[in-house]
Amino acid sequence: MADIPDPIQALLDDLAAARDEFLAAIGDIDPALRTTPGLVGEWSARELVGHVGYWSGHAAEALHRAEQDELDAFGVDELSVDERNEVVAKVAAKADWATVAAREQGAYEAFAARLARVVPERLGDRDADGDTLAEIVAFDGADHYREHTLDIRAWFDGQNAPDEADAD
């Protein structure tokens, strides 16, 4: 396998570290509480894991579309982010913990594998919404895992999670 360019390796390392932090936080949740609503809004840990898994898959798809020189058409669909999140949560709620966890792992692995192959110069390419590939990778990846790690930690502390705007 060819060497991974430094900027891509840095993204991969950040993604892995953020996911590890997220999984450690999820791992601190009593297994008996993994399906209890209220972790993030009405979502349980199961829905939250399904959610981050979905968005990892979304980033993997963006990377795939960039490989195919089709990133400029990526993001054109009928569902809003909120509608998509609602569907993802409903699907996760119908699955058992092992299935949701396996789906998240598979999505993460696909994301990391595609990211390892990306040419750094492609990170500036834009999707149909005007987002760069680098922005998609960060938002759907490390930033997203960290956002929800904060949610979990706030839940343990009996506090409201910080607003996304506060995290910037």
Tab-separated table of C-alpha atoms in Angstrom:
chain	number	residue	atom	x	y	z
A	1	MET	CA	0.000	0.000	0.000
A	2	ALA	CA	1.266	3.463	-0.861
A	3	ASP	CA	2.207	5.897	1.874
A	4	ILE	CA	-0.641	8.066	3.097
A	5	PRO	CA	0.093	11.783	2.670
A	6	ASP	CA	0.616	13.655	5.951
A	7	PRO	CA	-2.553	15.797	5.707
A	8	ILE	CA	-4.678	12.699	5.132
A	9	GLN	CA	-2.931	10.769	7.914
A	10	ALA	CA	-3.653	13.684	10.259
A	11	LEU	CA	-7.365	13.497	9.335
A	12	LEU	CA	-7.368	9.731	9.853
A	13	ASP	CA	-5.656	10.049	13.229
A	14	ASP	CA	-8.119	12.741	14.336
A	15	LEU	CA	-11.071	10.646	13.170
A	16	ALA	CA	-9.808	7.560	15.023
A	17	ALA	CA	-9.147	9.531	18.215
A	18	ALA	CA	-12.585	11.170	18.137
A	19	ARG	CA	-14.301	7.842	17.534
A	20	ASP	CA	-12.324	6.202	20.337
A	21	GLU	CA	-13.462	8.980	22.702
A	22	PHE	CA	-17.067	8.494	21.574
A	23	LEU	CA	-16.933	4.722	21.994
A	24	ALA	CA	-15.395	5.104	25.449
A	25	ALA	CA	-18.240	7.429	26.448
A	26	ILE	CA	-20.847	5.055	25.009
A	27	GLY	CA	-19.104	2.198	26.805
A	28	ASP	CA	-19.641	3.975	30.107
A	29	ILE	CA	-23.414	3.703	29.672
A	30	ASP	CA	-24.957	0.831	31.590
A	31	PRO	CA	-26.038	-1.735	28.974
A	32	ALA	CA	-29.490	-1.781	30.602
A	33	LEU	CA	-29.832	1.924	29.716
A	34	ARG	CA	-28.683	1.757	26.090
A	35	THR	CA	-32.239	1.821	24.790
A	36	THR	CA	-33.600	4.348	27.307
A	37	PRO	CA	-34.735	7.561	25.577
A	38	GLY	CA	-33.362	10.884	26.693
A	39	LEU	CA	-29.644	10.719	25.995
A	40	VAL	CA	-29.866	13.264	23.186
A	41	GLY	CA	-33.371	14.629	22.899
A	42	GLU	CA	-35.545	11.537	22.676
A	43	TRP	CA	-32.716	9.372	21.366
A	44	SER	CA	-31.215	6.548	23.347
A	45	ALA	CA	-27.588	5.441	23.041
A	46	ARG	CA	-28.729	2.979	20.368
A	47	GLU	CA	-30.179	5.761	18.186
A	48	LEU	CA	-27.109	7.924	18.776
A	49	VAL	CA	-24.762	5.154	17.628
A	50	GLY	CA	-26.974	4.626	14.580
A	51	HIS	CA	-26.848	8.362	13.928
A	52	VAL	CA	-23.051	8.720	13.978
A	53	GLY	CA	-22.772	5.554	11.920
A	54	TYR	CA	-25.106	6.948	9.296
A	55	TRP	CA	-23.098	10.164	9.009
A	56	SER	CA	-19.824	8.228	8.773
A	57	GLY	CA	-21.395	6.386	5.863
A	58	HIS	CA	-22.473	9.724	4.406
A	59	ALA	CA	-18.859	10.924	4.480
A	60	ALA	CA	-17.710	7.652	2.899
A	61	GLU	CA	-20.240	8.211	0.117
A	62	ALA	CA	-18.953	11.770	-0.408
A	63	LEU	CA	-15.407	10.424	-0.689
A	64	HIS	CA	-16.601	7.785	-3.154
A	65	ARG	CA	-18.361	10.421	-5.226
A	66	ALA	CA	-15.162	12.498	-5.226
A	67	GLU	CA	-13.230	9.441	-6.479
A	68	GLN	CA	-15.756	9.213	-9.323
A	69	ASP	CA	-15.491	12.971	-10.094
A	70	GLU	CA	-19.147	13.318	-9.075
A	71	LEU	CA	-18.852	15.286	-5.841
A	72	ASP	CA	-20.509	18.305	-7.429
A	73	ALA	CA	-23.741	16.261	-7.649
A	74	PHE	CA	-23.483	14.952	-4.080
A	75	GLY	CA	-26.026	16.356	-1.660
A	76	VAL	CA	-28.856	16.728	-4.135
A	77	ASP	CA	-31.788	14.901	-2.590
A	78	GLU	CA	-35.216	15.462	-1.142
A	79	LEU	CA	-34.535	14.874	2.547
A	80	SER	CA	-33.442	17.590	4.951
A	81	VAL	CA	-30.872	16.769	7.624
A	82	ASP	CA	-33.640	16.623	10.247
A	83	GLU	CA	-35.767	14.305	8.106
A	84	ARG	CA	-32.777	12.076	7.455
A	85	ASN	CA	-31.917	11.975	11.167
A	86	GLU	CA	-35.515	11.028	11.966
A	87	VAL	CA	-35.424	8.106	9.526
A	88	VAL	CA	-32.040	6.950	10.849
A	89	ALA	CA	-33.313	7.057	14.439
A	90	LYS	CA	-36.417	5.032	13.524
A	91	VAL	CA	-34.313	2.387	11.787
A	92	ALA	CA	-31.885	2.194	14.722
A	93	ALA	CA	-34.753	1.936	17.228
A	94	LYS	CA	-35.988	-1.208	15.456
A	95	ALA	CA	-32.587	-2.918	15.578
A	96	ASP	CA	-30.802	-4.555	18.472
A	97	TRP	CA	-27.657	-3.055	20.000
A	98	ALA	CA	-25.268	-5.477	18.283
A	99	THR	CA	-26.704	-4.689	14.862
A	100	VAL	CA	-26.523	-0.927	15.352
A	101	ALA	CA	-22.965	-1.171	16.694
A	102	ALA	CA	-21.901	-3.377	13.770
A	103	ARG	CA	-23.436	-0.953	11.271
A	104	GLU	CA	-21.572	1.963	12.858
A	105	GLN	CA	-18.308	0.019	12.780
A	106	GLY	CA	-18.782	-0.906	9.132
A	107	ALA	CA	-19.596	2.687	8.182
A	108	TYR	CA	-16.565	3.964	10.090
A	109	GLU	CA	-14.281	1.408	8.438
A	110	ALA	CA	-15.584	2.334	4.964
A	111	PHE	CA	-15.090	6.017	5.773
A	112	ALA	CA	-11.518	5.499	7.016
A	113	ALA	CA	-10.619	3.275	4.055
A	114	ARG	CA	-11.872	5.805	1.534
A	115	LEU	CA	-10.261	8.693	3.394
A	116	ALA	CA	-6.910	6.863	3.324
A	117	ARG	CA	-7.103	6.837	-0.487
A	118	VAL	CA	-8.103	10.448	-1.063
A	119	VAL	CA	-5.680	12.746	-2.840
A	120	PRO	CA	-5.122	15.806	-0.605
A	121	GLU	CA	-5.801	18.188	-3.476
A	122	ARG	CA	-9.365	16.819	-3.678
A	123	LEU	CA	-10.175	18.109	-0.184
A	124	GLY	CA	-11.049	21.493	-1.693
A	125	ASP	CA	-13.587	20.022	-4.140
A	126	ARG	CA	-17.167	21.121	-3.443
A	127	ASP	CA	-20.443	19.239	-3.311
A	128	ALA	CA	-23.800	20.460	-4.625
A	129	ASP	CA	-24.361	22.491	-1.436
A	130	GLY	CA	-20.979	24.215	-1.744
A	131	ASP	CA	-19.328	22.284	1.095
A	132	THR	CA	-15.743	21.200	0.528
A	133	LEU	CA	-14.766	17.584	0.870
A	134	ALA	CA	-12.607	18.604	3.842
A	135	GLU	CA	-15.652	20.176	5.529
A	136	ILE	CA	-17.741	17.048	4.943
A	137	VAL	CA	-14.977	14.822	6.312
A	138	ALA	CA	-14.639	16.952	9.447
A	139	PHE	CA	-18.314	17.607	10.091
A	140	ASP	CA	-19.507	14.037	9.460
A	141	GLY	CA	-16.409	12.552	11.074
A	142	ALA	CA	-14.249	13.732	13.966
A	143	ASP	CA	-16.304	16.833	14.751
A	144	HIS	CA	-19.499	14.798	14.818
A	145	TYR	CA	-18.119	12.088	17.079
A	146	ARG	CA	-16.803	14.787	19.440
A	147	GLU	CA	-20.107	16.669	19.433
A	148	HIS	CA	-21.940	13.579	20.592
A	149	THR	CA	-19.232	12.632	23.091
A	150	LEU	CA	-19.978	15.988	24.723
A	151	ASP	CA	-23.688	15.087	24.706
A	152	ILE	CA	-22.978	11.824	26.507
A	153	ARG	CA	-20.700	13.434	29.064
A	154	ALA	CA	-23.319	16.161	29.711
A	155	TRP	CA	-25.954	13.454	30.210
A	156	PHE	CA	-23.744	11.736	32.791
A	157	ASP	CA	-23.267	15.064	34.539
A	158	GLY	CA	-27.011	15.759	34.513
A	159	GLN	CA	-26.508	18.854	32.392
A	160	ASN	CA	-27.680	20.014	29.026
A	161	ALA	CA	-25.166	19.419	26.292
A	162	PRO	CA	-23.416	22.507	24.950
A	163	ASP	CA	-24.969	24.098	21.893
A	164	GLU	CA	-23.200	23.308	18.620
A	165	ALA	CA	-22.599	27.046	18.258
A	166	ASP	CA	-20.852	27.067	21.661
A	167	ALA	CA	-18.508	24.285	20.544
A	168	ASP	CA	-17.151	26.333	17.632
